[in-house]
Short mmCIF file of C-alpha atoms in Angstrom, two decimals:
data_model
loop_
_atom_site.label_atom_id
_atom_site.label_comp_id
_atom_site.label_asym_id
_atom_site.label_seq_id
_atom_site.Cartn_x
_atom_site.Cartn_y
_atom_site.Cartn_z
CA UNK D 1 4.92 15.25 30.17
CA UNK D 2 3.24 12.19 31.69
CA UNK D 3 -0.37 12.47 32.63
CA UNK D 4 -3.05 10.58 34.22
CA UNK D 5 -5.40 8.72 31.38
CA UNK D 6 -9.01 7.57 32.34
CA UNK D 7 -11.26 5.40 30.17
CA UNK D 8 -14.10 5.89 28.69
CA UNK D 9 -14.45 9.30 28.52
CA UNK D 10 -18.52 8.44 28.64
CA UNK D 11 -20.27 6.23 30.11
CA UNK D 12 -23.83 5.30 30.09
CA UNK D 13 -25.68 2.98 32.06
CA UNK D 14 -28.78 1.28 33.33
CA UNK D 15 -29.79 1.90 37.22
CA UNK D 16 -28.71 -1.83 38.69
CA UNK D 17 -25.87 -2.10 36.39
CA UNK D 18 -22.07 -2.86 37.33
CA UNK D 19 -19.63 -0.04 36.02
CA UNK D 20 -16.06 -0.04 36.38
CA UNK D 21 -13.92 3.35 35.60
CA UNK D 22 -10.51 3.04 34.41
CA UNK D 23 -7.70 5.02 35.28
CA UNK D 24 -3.61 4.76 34.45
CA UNK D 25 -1.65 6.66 36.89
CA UNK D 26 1.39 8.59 36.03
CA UNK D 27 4.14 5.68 36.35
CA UNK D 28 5.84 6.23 39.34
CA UNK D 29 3.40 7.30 41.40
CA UNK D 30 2.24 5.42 44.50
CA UNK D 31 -0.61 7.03 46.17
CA UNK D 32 -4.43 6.90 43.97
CA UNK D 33 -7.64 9.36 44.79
CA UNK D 34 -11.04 9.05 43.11
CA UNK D 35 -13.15 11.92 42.93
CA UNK D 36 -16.52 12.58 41.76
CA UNK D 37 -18.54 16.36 40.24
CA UNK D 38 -22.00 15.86 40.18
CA UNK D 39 -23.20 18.45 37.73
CA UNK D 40 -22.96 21.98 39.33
CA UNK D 41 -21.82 20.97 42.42
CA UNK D 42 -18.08 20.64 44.04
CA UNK D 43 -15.52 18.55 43.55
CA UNK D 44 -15.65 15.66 46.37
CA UNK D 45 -12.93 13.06 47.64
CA UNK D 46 -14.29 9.61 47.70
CA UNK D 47 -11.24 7.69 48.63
CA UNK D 48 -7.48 7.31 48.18
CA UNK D 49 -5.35 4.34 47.84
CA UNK D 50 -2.09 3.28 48.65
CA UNK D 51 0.21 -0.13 49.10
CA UNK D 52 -2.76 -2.22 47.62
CA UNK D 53 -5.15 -1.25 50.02
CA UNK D 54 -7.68 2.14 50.72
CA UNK D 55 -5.60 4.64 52.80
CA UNK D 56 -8.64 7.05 53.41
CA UNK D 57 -12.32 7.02 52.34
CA UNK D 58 -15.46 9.63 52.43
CA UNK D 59 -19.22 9.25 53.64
CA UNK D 60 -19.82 8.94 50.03
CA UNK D 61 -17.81 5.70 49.13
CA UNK D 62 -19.95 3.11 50.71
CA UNK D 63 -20.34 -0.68 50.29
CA UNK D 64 -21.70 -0.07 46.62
CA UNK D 65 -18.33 1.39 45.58
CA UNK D 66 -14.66 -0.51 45.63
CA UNK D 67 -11.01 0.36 44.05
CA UNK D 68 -8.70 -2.02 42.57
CA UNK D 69 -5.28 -2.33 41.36
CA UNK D 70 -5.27 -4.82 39.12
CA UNK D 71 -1.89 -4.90 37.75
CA UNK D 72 1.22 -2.55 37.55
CA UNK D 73 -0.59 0.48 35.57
CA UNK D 74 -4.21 0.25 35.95
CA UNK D 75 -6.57 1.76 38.89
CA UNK D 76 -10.29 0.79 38.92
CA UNK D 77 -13.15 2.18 40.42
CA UNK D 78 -15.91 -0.26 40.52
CA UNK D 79 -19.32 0.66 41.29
CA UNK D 80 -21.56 -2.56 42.26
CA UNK D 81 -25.52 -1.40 41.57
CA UNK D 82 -25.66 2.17 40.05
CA UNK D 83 -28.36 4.31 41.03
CA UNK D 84 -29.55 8.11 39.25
CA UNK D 85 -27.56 9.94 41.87
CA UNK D 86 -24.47 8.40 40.69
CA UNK D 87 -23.99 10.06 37.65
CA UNK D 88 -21.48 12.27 37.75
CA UNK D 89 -18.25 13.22 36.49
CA UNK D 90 -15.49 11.15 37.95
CA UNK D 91 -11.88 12.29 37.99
CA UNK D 92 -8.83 9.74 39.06
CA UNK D 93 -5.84 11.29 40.33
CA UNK D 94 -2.51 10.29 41.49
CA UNK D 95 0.61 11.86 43.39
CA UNK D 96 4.29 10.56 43.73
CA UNK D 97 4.64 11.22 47.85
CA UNK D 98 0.69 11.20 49.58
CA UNK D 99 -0.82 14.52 51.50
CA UNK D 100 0.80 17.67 50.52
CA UNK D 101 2.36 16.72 47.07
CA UNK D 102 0.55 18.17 43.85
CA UNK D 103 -2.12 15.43 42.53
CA UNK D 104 -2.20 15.31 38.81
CA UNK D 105 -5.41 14.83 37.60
CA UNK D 106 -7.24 13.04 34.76
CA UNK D 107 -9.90 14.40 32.26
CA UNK D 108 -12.81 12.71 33.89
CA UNK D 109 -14.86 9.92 33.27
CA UNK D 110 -18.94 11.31 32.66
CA UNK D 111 -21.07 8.53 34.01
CA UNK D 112 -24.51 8.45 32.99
CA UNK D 113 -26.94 6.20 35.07
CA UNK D 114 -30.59 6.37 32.98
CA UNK G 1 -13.51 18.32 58.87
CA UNK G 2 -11.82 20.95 56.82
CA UNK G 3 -14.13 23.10 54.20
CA UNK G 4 -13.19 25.66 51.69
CA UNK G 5 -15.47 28.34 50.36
CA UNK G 6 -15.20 30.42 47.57
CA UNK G 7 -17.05 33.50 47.39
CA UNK G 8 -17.43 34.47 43.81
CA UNK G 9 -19.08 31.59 41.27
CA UNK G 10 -19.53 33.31 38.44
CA UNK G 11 -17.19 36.41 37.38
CA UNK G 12 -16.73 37.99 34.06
CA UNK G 13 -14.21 40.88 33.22
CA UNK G 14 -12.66 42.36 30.07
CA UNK G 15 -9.28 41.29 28.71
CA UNK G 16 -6.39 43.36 30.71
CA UNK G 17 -8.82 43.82 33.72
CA UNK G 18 -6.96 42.99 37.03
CA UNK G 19 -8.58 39.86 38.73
CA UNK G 20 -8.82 38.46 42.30
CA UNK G 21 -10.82 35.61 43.07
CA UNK G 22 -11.54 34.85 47.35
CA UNK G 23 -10.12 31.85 48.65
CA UNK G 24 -11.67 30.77 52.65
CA UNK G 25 -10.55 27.64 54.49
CA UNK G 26 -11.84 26.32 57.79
CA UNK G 27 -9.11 23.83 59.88
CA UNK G 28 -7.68 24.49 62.89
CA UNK G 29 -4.23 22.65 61.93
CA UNK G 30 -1.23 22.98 59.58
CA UNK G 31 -2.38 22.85 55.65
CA UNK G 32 -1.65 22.85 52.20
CA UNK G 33 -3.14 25.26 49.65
CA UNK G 34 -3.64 24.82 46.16
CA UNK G 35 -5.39 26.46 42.70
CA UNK G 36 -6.48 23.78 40.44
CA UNK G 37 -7.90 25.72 37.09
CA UNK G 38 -10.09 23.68 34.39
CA UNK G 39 -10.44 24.93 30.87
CA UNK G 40 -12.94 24.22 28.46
CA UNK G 41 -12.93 20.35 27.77
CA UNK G 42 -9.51 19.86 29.61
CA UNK G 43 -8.87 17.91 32.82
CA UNK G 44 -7.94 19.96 36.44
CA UNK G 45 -4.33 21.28 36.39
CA UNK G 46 -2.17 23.04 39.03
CA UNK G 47 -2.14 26.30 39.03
CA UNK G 48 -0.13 27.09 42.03
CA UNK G 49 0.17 25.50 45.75
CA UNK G 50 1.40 26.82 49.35
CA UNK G 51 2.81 24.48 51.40
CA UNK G 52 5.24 26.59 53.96
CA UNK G 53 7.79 29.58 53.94
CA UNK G 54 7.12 33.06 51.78
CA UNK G 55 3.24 33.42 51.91
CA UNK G 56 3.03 35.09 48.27
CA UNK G 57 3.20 32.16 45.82
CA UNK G 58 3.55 32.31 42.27
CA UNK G 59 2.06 29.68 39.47
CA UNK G 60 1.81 29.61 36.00
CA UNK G 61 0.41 31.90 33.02
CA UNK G 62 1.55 35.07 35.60
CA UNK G 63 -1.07 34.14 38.57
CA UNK G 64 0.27 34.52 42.12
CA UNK G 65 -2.15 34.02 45.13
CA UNK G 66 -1.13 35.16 48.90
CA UNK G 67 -1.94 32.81 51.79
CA UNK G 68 -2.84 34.99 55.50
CA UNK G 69 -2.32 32.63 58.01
CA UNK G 70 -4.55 34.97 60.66
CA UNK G 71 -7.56 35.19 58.02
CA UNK G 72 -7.55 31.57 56.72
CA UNK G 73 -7.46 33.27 53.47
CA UNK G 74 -5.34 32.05 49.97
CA UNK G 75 -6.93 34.25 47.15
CA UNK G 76 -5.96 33.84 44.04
CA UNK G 77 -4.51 37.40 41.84
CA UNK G 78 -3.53 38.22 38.48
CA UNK G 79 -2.68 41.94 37.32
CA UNK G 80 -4.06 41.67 33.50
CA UNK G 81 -6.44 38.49 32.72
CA UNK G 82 -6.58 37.45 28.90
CA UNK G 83 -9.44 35.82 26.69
CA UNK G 84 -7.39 32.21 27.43
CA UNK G 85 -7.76 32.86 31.07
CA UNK G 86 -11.84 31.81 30.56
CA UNK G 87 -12.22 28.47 32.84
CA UNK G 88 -13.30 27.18 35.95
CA UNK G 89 -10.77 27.97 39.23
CA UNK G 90 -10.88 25.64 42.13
CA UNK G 91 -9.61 26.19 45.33
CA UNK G 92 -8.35 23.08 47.33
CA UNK G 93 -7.08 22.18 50.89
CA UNK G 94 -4.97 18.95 53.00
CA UNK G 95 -4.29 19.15 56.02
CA UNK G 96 -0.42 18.20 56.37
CA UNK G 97 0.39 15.41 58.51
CA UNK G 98 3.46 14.61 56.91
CA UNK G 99 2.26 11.82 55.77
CA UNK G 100 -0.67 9.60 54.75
CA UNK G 101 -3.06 9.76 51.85
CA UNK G 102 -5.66 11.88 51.96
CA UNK G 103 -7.94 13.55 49.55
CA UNK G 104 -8.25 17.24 49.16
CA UNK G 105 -11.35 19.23 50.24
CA UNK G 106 -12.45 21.59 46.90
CA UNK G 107 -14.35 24.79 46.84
CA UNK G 108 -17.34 25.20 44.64
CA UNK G 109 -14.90 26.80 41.73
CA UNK G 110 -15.54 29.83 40.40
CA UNK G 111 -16.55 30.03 36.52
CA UNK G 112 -14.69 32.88 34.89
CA UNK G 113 -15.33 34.90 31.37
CA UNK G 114 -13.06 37.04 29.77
CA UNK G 115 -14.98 39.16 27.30
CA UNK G 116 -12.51 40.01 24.64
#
């Protein structure tokens, strides 16, 4: 069964520092969310992206954050000057047909900012 | 804004114990309903999802969860839980448009145990 794939599975960084989050989407799927956990606290929607460009985006994803689709496969979430609040676990997710059809998650990218 | 809150975070029953877990939206519009579970060290799957016609939906591994329109309810039910069942359970909502891209609005999850 095809599934979403994120890379790394860890990551650990300074405050200041540039991280980018991987994700591969399941093939044929058009539409791309990013999500973020922050440790005992709820899952949150931080943007979704469709056609090349950000369909939606939350309070959350502000100039310091920006999405990508670099090629035909991967989905990056790029975030510009990390700061301690940031870490967090950070799930990419994708869905064949936008708002109402099943998102398929990944298992999460932990990012660490020390 | 659409929320979603889920009343019980932490539960823990014994094997073959009946479970229901609460399941609250607020939106005044149309949506879609889901059950996302996470086990231990594994990424969010679907458990089950409402989007429109009989209001008792079943999902996988036997769970079945009822949406009432009139109590902006979608709880989530199974009649005998097993050890395997342990994980987190998140309730999600979209509004439906139709359309469009959104994201969906999570509840807090709710970590359950099955004591064997």
């Amino acid at each position: 069964e095809p599934e979403v794939t994120q890379t790394p599975s860890h990551q650990v960084t300074q405050m200041g520092q540039e991280v980018i989050l991987r994700c591969v989407p399941i093939s044929n799927h058009l539409y791309f969310y990013w999500y973020r956990q922050i440790l005992g606290q709820k899952v949150e929607f931080l943007v979704s992206f469709y056609n090349n460009e950000i369909s939606e985006k939350s309070e959350i994803f502000d100039d310091q954050f920006s999405v990508e689709r670099p090629d035909g496969s991967n989905f990056t979430l790029k975030i510009r000057s990390t700061k301690l609040e940031d870490s967090a676990m950070y799930f990419c997710a994708s869905t064949a047909r936008g708002r109402g059809d099943t998102q398929y998650f990944g298992p999460g990218t932990r990012l660490t900012v020390l | 804004a659409q929320s979603v809150s889920q009343h019980n975070h932490h539960v823990i029953l014994s094997e073959a114990a009946s479970l229901e877990l609460g399941c609250n939206y607020s939106y005044g519009g149309t949506v879609n309903l889901f059950w996302y579970v996470q086990y231990p060290g594994q990424h969010l799957q679907l458990l089950l999802k409402y989007f429109s016609g009989d209001p008792l939906v079943k999902g996988i591994k036997g769970f079945e969860a009822e949406f009432i329109k009139s109590k902006f309810s979608f709880n989530l039910r199974k009649p005998s839980v097993q050890w395997s069942d342990t994980a987190e359970y998140f309730c999600a909502v979209i509004p439906y448009s139709g359309g469009g891209a959104d994201g969906l609005t999570f509840g807090k999850g709710t970590h359950l145990i099955i004591q064997p």
